[in-house]
Amino acid sequence: MYRNAKNVGYYMIGKGALAQLGDLLTSRRETRDGPAVFFLDHYFEGKDLADRLPVEHWDMVVYVDTTEEPTTDSVDGYTARVREFLDGKTPCALLAFGGGSTLDTCKCVGNLLTNPGKAEDYQGWELVKHPAPYKIAVPTLSGTGSETSRTGIICNEAKNLKLGMNSDYTMFDQVLLDPDLTASVPRNQYFYTGIDTYMHCFESLSGSYRNVVVDSLAEKAIDICKRVFLSDDMMSDENRELLMIASFLGGMAAGFVGVVHPISAGLSMVLHMHHGLANCYALSVQEDIYPTEYRDFMTMIERQDIDLPKGICRGLTDAQYTALYEASIVHEKPLTNRLGPDFKKILTKENVIERFKRM
């Protein structure tokens, strides 16, 4: 079976590239009547970033609450607000500034602006039937790969399920990468988010669903991640630009993952843990599944002096442990990708709960 693969149409990278955003947006405004809608991580509310953006008085600025990861309910809520503001107009562009939560929110809202129903209706593969409005990504964190992936990840609280809108229509049309925007990221957060690229790339390479293009992108992204996280200073000017490149490549290589992301999804759903940090805890108890990558990861944590305290699952109830197991084991495709169709014989309920207890 052959799949016709799509990538981001345009990208711009370099220190100070944000200054070019106005020119990119002007070309959209000249041919379209609708306003622009800017999605900004709520971290930037009251800070100077908004003042540096080409926002006109008829545009809309939405501050996305990233205290927790995007949910089907939060996406539905933002969609309703944007739709009411647009009042039937088609936006000239949707723009996202932040990490994966903000970028994914923008992508999912875009899908719902042109497709009927609610966010939960499109959690899965190839369910989005109509193209979304034009979208521009300006990541201010590196690592999630959301800027180039075809997936917008959202949590469905009612179903205890973390799953994306996986569609070519979910992808951004333009990406602008300015490493100056990651200079003020807290050091731990920079690592937790950045290491996501390393993880989903080695998971892809360790699986059975492979192709030579994805492998090549993943291999290069891993090489860059090792160069960054095994260096003396992962946040040097050079390394911040390199990590943006790794995230860009890793997003394009993000096909099927493996065991790290399902266990991470359990932590996100039950303990409301952010994705990057949850990934770190997930890999920290998978030395038997990914021995080489586990050793490299622990070396990176030590080299960069990153905090990963133990005891996050201490004192949970049996019901919470069961919920963690169920929210992890439901991800059959990635688990089959790494462990084969009999993955439940390896990841028994007892085995998975024991891993959570060691975190």
Coordinates of C-alpha atoms in Angstrom, one line a residue:
M1 CA 0.0 0.0 0.0
Y2 CA 1.4 3.4 -0.9
R3 CA 0.7 6.7 0.9
N4 CA 1.0 10.1 -0.7
A5 CA 2.9 12.0 2.0
K6 CA 2.6 15.7 2.6
N7 CA 5.0 18.1 4.2
V8 CA 4.8 21.8 5.3
G9 CA 4.7 24.0 2.2
Y10 CA 7.0 26.9 3.3
Y11 CA 9.5 27.5 6.1
M12 CA 11.8 30.3 7.2
I13 CA 14.6 30.0 9.8
G14 CA 17.1 32.2 11.4
K15 CA 17.8 34.6 14.2
G16 CA 15.5 37.6 14.0
A17 CA 13.2 35.9 11.5
L18 CA 10.1 37.0 13.4
A19 CA 10.6 40.5 11.8
Q20 CA 9.6 38.9 8.5
L21 CA 6.2 37.8 9.7
G22 CA 4.5 41.1 8.6
D23 CA 5.6 40.5 5.0
L24 CA 4.3 36.9 5.1
L25 CA 1.0 38.1 6.5
T26 CA 0.6 41.0 4.1
S27 CA 0.5 38.7 1.1
R28 CA -2.5 37.0 2.7
R29 CA -4.3 40.2 3.7
E30 CA -4.0 41.6 0.1
T31 CA -6.0 38.8 -1.4
R32 CA -8.4 38.0 1.4
D33 CA -10.9 40.1 3.3
G34 CA -11.0 38.1 6.5
P35 CA -9.1 39.0 9.7
A36 CA -6.1 37.2 11.1
V37 CA -6.5 35.2 14.3
F38 CA -3.5 35.0 16.6
F39 CA -3.2 32.2 19.1
L40 CA -0.7 33.0 21.9
D41 CA 0.4 30.9 24.8
H42 CA -1.1 32.6 27.9
Y43 CA 2.5 32.9 29.2
F44 CA 2.9 35.9 26.8
E45 CA -0.1 37.8 28.1
G46 CA 1.2 41.2 29.4
K47 CA 4.6 40.6 27.8
D48 CA 6.1 42.3 24.8
L49 CA 5.7 39.6 22.2
A50 CA 2.2 40.7 21.3
D51 CA 3.4 44.2 20.7
R52 CA 6.0 42.9 18.2
L53 CA 3.4 41.1 16.1
P54 CA 1.7 42.5 13.0
V55 CA -1.8 42.6 14.7
E56 CA -4.3 45.0 13.1
H57 CA -7.2 46.4 15.1
W58 CA -9.7 44.1 13.2
D59 CA -7.8 41.0 14.1
M60 CA -8.4 38.6 17.0
V61 CA -5.8 37.6 19.7
V62 CA -6.6 34.5 21.6
Y63 CA -4.5 33.6 24.7
V64 CA -4.5 29.8 25.0
D65 CA -4.4 28.5 28.6
T66 CA -1.6 26.0 28.6
T67 CA -1.8 25.2 32.3
E68 CA -3.0 21.8 31.1
E69 CA -2.8 20.1 27.8
P70 CA -5.5 20.8 25.1
T71 CA -8.7 18.9 25.6
T72 CA -11.7 18.3 23.3
D73 CA -13.7 20.6 25.5
S74 CA -11.1 23.4 25.4
V75 CA -10.8 23.1 21.6
D76 CA -14.5 23.3 21.2
G77 CA -14.6 26.4 23.4
Y78 CA -11.9 28.2 21.5
T79 CA -13.6 27.3 18.2
A80 CA -16.9 28.8 19.4
R81 CA -15.2 32.0 20.4
V82 CA -13.3 32.3 17.0
R83 CA -16.4 31.4 15.0
E84 CA -18.4 34.1 16.8
F85 CA -15.7 36.7 16.1
L86 CA -15.4 35.8 12.4
D87 CA -19.2 36.0 12.0
G88 CA -19.1 34.0 8.7
K89 CA -15.9 35.4 7.3
T90 CA -12.9 33.2 6.4
P91 CA -9.8 34.2 8.2
C92 CA -6.8 35.3 6.1
A93 CA -4.7 33.2 8.4
L94 CA -4.5 31.5 11.8
L95 CA -1.2 32.0 13.6
A96 CA 0.1 30.1 16.6
F97 CA 2.9 31.3 19.0
G98 CA 4.0 28.9 21.7
G99 CA 4.8 25.2 22.3
G100 CA 2.9 22.1 21.2
S101 CA -0.2 22.9 23.3
T102 CA -0.8 26.2 21.5
L103 CA 0.2 25.0 18.1
D104 CA -2.1 21.9 18.4
T105 CA -5.0 24.1 19.6
C106 CA -4.6 26.3 16.6
K107 CA -4.5 23.3 14.2
C108 CA -7.5 21.6 15.8
V109 CA -9.6 24.9 15.9
G110 CA -8.7 25.3 12.2
N111 CA -10.2 21.9 11.4
L112 CA -13.4 22.7 13.2
L113 CA -13.9 26.0 11.5
T114 CA -14.4 24.2 8.2
N115 CA -15.8 20.8 9.4
P116 CA -19.0 20.2 11.3
G117 CA -19.3 18.7 14.8
K118 CA -17.0 18.7 17.8
A119 CA -13.3 18.0 18.4
E120 CA -14.0 14.4 19.6
D121 CA -15.5 13.6 16.2
Y122 CA -12.1 14.0 14.5
Q123 CA -9.8 12.1 17.0
G124 CA -8.3 9.5 14.8
W125 CA -6.9 9.0 11.3
E126 CA -8.2 10.7 8.1
L127 CA -11.5 11.9 9.6
V128 CA -11.1 15.6 8.6
K129 CA -12.8 16.0 5.2
H130 CA -12.5 19.7 4.4
P131 CA -9.3 21.9 4.2
A132 CA -8.7 24.2 7.2
P133 CA -7.9 27.9 6.8
Y134 CA -4.3 28.9 6.1
K135 CA -2.1 28.4 9.2
I136 CA 1.3 29.8 10.3
A137 CA 3.3 28.3 13.1
V138 CA 5.8 30.3 15.1
P139 CA 7.1 27.9 17.8
T140 CA 8.6 29.5 20.9
L141 CA 9.6 26.1 22.3
S142 CA 11.4 23.4 20.4
G143 CA 10.8 19.6 20.5
T144 CA 7.2 18.7 20.0
G145 CA 7.4 18.8 16.2
S146 CA 3.9 20.1 16.1
E147 CA 5.1 22.8 13.6
T148 CA 5.6 20.1 10.9
S149 CA 3.4 17.2 12.0
R150 CA 0.0 16.2 10.6
T151 CA -1.4 15.7 14.0
G152 CA -3.1 17.9 16.6
I153 CA -3.0 16.1 20.0
I154 CA -6.0 16.5 22.3
C155 CA -7.2 14.8 25.5
N156 CA -10.7 13.4 25.7
E157 CA -11.4 13.4 29.4
A158 CA -14.7 11.6 29.1
K159 CA -13.1 8.7 27.3
N160 CA -9.8 8.8 29.2
L161 CA -8.1 9.0 25.8
K162 CA -5.3 11.1 24.4
L163 CA -5.4 11.1 20.6
G164 CA -4.8 13.4 17.7
M165 CA -6.6 14.8 14.7
N166 CA -4.3 13.0 12.2
S167 CA -4.8 14.5 8.8
D168 CA -3.0 16.4 6.0
Y169 CA -5.5 19.2 6.6
T170 CA -4.1 19.5 10.2
M171 CA -0.7 20.6 9.0
F172 CA 0.6 24.2 9.0
D173 CA 1.1 25.9 5.6
Q174 CA 3.9 28.1 6.8
V175 CA 6.5 27.7 9.6
L176 CA 8.7 30.5 10.9
L177 CA 11.6 29.4 13.1
D178 CA 13.4 32.1 15.1
P179 CA 15.8 30.7 17.8
D180 CA 15.7 34.1 19.6
L181 CA 12.2 33.1 20.8
T182 CA 13.5 30.2 22.9
A183 CA 16.2 32.2 24.7
S184 CA 14.0 32.9 27.8
V185 CA 12.6 29.4 28.2
P186 CA 13.2 27.9 31.7
R187 CA 16.0 25.4 31.5
N188 CA 14.0 22.3 32.7
Q189 CA 11.2 23.2 30.4
Y190 CA 13.6 23.5 27.5
F191 CA 14.9 20.0 28.1
Y192 CA 11.5 18.4 28.8
T193 CA 10.1 19.7 25.5
G194 CA 13.2 19.4 23.4
I195 CA 13.8 15.8 24.3
D196 CA 10.4 14.9 22.7
T197 CA 12.1 15.0 19.3
Y198 CA 14.7 12.5 20.4
M199 CA 12.0 10.2 21.8
H200 CA 9.5 10.1 19.0
C201 CA 12.4 9.7 16.5
F202 CA 14.0 6.7 18.2
E203 CA 10.6 5.2 18.7
S204 CA 10.0 5.4 15.0
L205 CA 13.3 3.8 14.2
S206 CA 12.7 1.0 16.7
G207 CA 9.4 0.1 15.2
S208 CA 8.1 -2.1 12.4
Y209 CA 6.2 0.6 10.4
R210 CA 9.2 2.1 8.6
N211 CA 10.1 3.9 5.4
V212 CA 13.4 5.2 4.1
V213 CA 12.4 8.9 4.1
V214 CA 11.1 8.9 7.7
D215 CA 14.1 6.9 8.8
S216 CA 16.5 9.4 7.3
L217 CA 14.7 12.4 8.9
A218 CA 14.6 10.6 12.3
E219 CA 18.3 9.7 12.1
K220 CA 19.3 13.2 11.4
A221 CA 17.1 14.6 14.2
I222 CA 18.6 12.1 16.7
D223 CA 22.1 13.1 15.7
I224 CA 21.3 16.8 16.3
C225 CA 19.6 16.0 19.6
K226 CA 22.7 14.1 20.8
R227 CA 24.9 17.0 19.8
V228 CA 22.7 19.5 21.7
F229 CA 21.9 17.5 24.9
L230 CA 25.4 15.9 25.3
S231 CA 27.1 19.3 24.9
D232 CA 28.2 21.5 27.8
D233 CA 25.3 24.0 27.3
M234 CA 22.2 22.9 25.5
M235 CA 20.9 26.5 25.5
S236 CA 23.8 28.2 23.7
D237 CA 22.8 30.3 20.6
E238 CA 24.0 27.6 18.3
N239 CA 22.3 24.8 20.1
R240 CA 18.9 26.6 20.3
E241 CA 19.0 26.9 16.5
L242 CA 20.0 23.3 16.1
L243 CA 17.2 22.1 18.3
M244 CA 14.7 24.1 16.2
I245 CA 16.0 22.2 13.2
A246 CA 15.8 18.9 15.0
S247 CA 12.2 19.6 16.0
F248 CA 11.3 20.6 12.5
L249 CA 12.8 17.4 11.0
G250 CA 11.4 15.3 13.9
G251 CA 7.9 16.5 13.2
M252 CA 8.1 15.4 9.6
A253 CA 9.4 12.0 10.8
A254 CA 6.6 11.6 13.4
G255 CA 4.9 8.5 12.2
F256 CA 4.1 5.7 14.6
V257 CA 5.8 6.0 17.9
G258 CA 6.4 3.1 20.4
V259 CA 6.1 2.5 24.1
V260 CA 7.2 5.8 25.5
H261 CA 4.3 7.9 24.1
P262 CA 1.5 5.5 25.3
I263 CA 2.9 5.5 28.9
S264 CA 3.3 9.2 28.7
A265 CA -0.3 9.5 27.5
G266 CA -1.5 7.7 30.6
L267 CA 0.3 10.3 32.8
S268 CA -1.2 13.1 30.9
M269 CA -4.7 11.8 31.1
V270 CA -4.7 10.7 34.8
L271 CA -2.2 13.0 36.4
H272 CA -2.6 15.9 34.0
M273 CA 1.1 16.0 33.4
H274 CA 2.5 17.9 30.4
H275 CA 3.7 15.9 27.5
G276 CA 7.4 16.5 27.6
L277 CA 7.8 15.8 31.3
A278 CA 5.5 12.8 31.0
N279 CA 7.8 11.4 28.2
C280 CA 10.8 11.8 30.5
Y281 CA 9.1 9.8 33.3
A282 CA 7.9 7.2 30.8
L283 CA 11.4 6.5 29.4
S284 CA 12.9 6.5 32.9
V285 CA 11.2 3.1 33.5
Q286 CA 11.8 1.5 30.1
E287 CA 15.4 0.4 30.4
D288 CA 14.4 -3.1 29.3
I289 CA 12.6 -1.9 26.1
Y290 CA 15.0 0.8 25.0
P291 CA 18.3 0.0 26.7
T292 CA 20.6 2.2 24.6
E293 CA 18.3 5.1 24.4
Y294 CA 17.6 4.9 28.2
R295 CA 21.3 5.1 28.9
D296 CA 21.8 8.1 26.6
F297 CA 18.8 9.8 28.1
M298 CA 20.1 9.4 31.7
T299 CA 23.5 10.8 30.5
M300 CA 21.7 13.8 29.0
I301 CA 19.8 14.5 32.2
E302 CA 23.0 14.3 34.2
R303 CA 25.0 16.4 31.7
Q304 CA 22.4 19.2 31.6
D305 CA 21.6 19.0 35.4
I306 CA 17.9 18.5 34.8
D307 CA 15.4 17.8 37.7
L308 CA 13.4 14.6 37.5
P309 CA 12.3 13.8 41.0
K310 CA 11.0 10.4 42.0
G311 CA 7.7 9.6 43.6
I312 CA 5.2 11.1 41.3
C313 CA 2.9 8.1 41.5
R314 CA 3.4 7.5 45.2
G315 CA 0.1 7.1 47.1
L316 CA -2.2 6.7 44.2
T317 CA -5.3 4.6 44.6
D318 CA -5.9 1.2 42.9
A319 CA -8.5 3.0 40.7
Q320 CA -5.9 5.6 39.6
Y321 CA -3.4 2.9 38.8
T322 CA -6.0 1.1 36.7
A323 CA -6.8 4.3 34.9
L324 CA -3.1 4.9 34.1
Y325 CA -2.9 1.4 32.7
E326 CA -6.1 1.7 30.6
A327 CA -5.1 5.2 29.2
S328 CA -1.7 3.7 28.2
I329 CA -2.7 0.3 26.8
V330 CA -5.4 1.7 24.6
H331 CA -2.8 2.9 22.1
E332 CA -2.6 -0.3 20.1
K333 CA -0.9 1.0 17.0
P334 CA 2.3 2.4 18.6
L335 CA 2.5 -0.5 21.0
T336 CA 2.2 -3.0 18.2
N337 CA 4.8 -1.0 16.3
R338 CA 7.4 -1.7 18.9
L339 CA 6.3 -4.9 20.6
G340 CA 4.2 -6.7 18.0
P341 CA 0.6 -7.8 18.1
D342 CA 1.0 -9.7 21.3
F343 CA 2.1 -6.6 23.2
K344 CA -0.5 -7.2 26.0
K345 CA 1.4 -10.4 27.0
I346 CA 4.5 -8.2 27.7
L347 CA 2.7 -5.1 29.0
T348 CA 0.4 -6.9 31.4
K349 CA -1.6 -4.8 33.9
E350 CA 0.8 -5.8 36.6
N351 CA 3.9 -4.9 34.5
V352 CA 2.6 -1.5 33.5
I353 CA 1.5 -0.5 37.0
E354 CA 4.8 -1.6 38.4
R355 CA 6.5 0.8 36.0
F356 CA 4.3 3.6 37.2
K357 CA 5.1 2.8 40.8
R358 CA 8.9 3.1 40.0
M359 CA 8.5 6.7 38.7

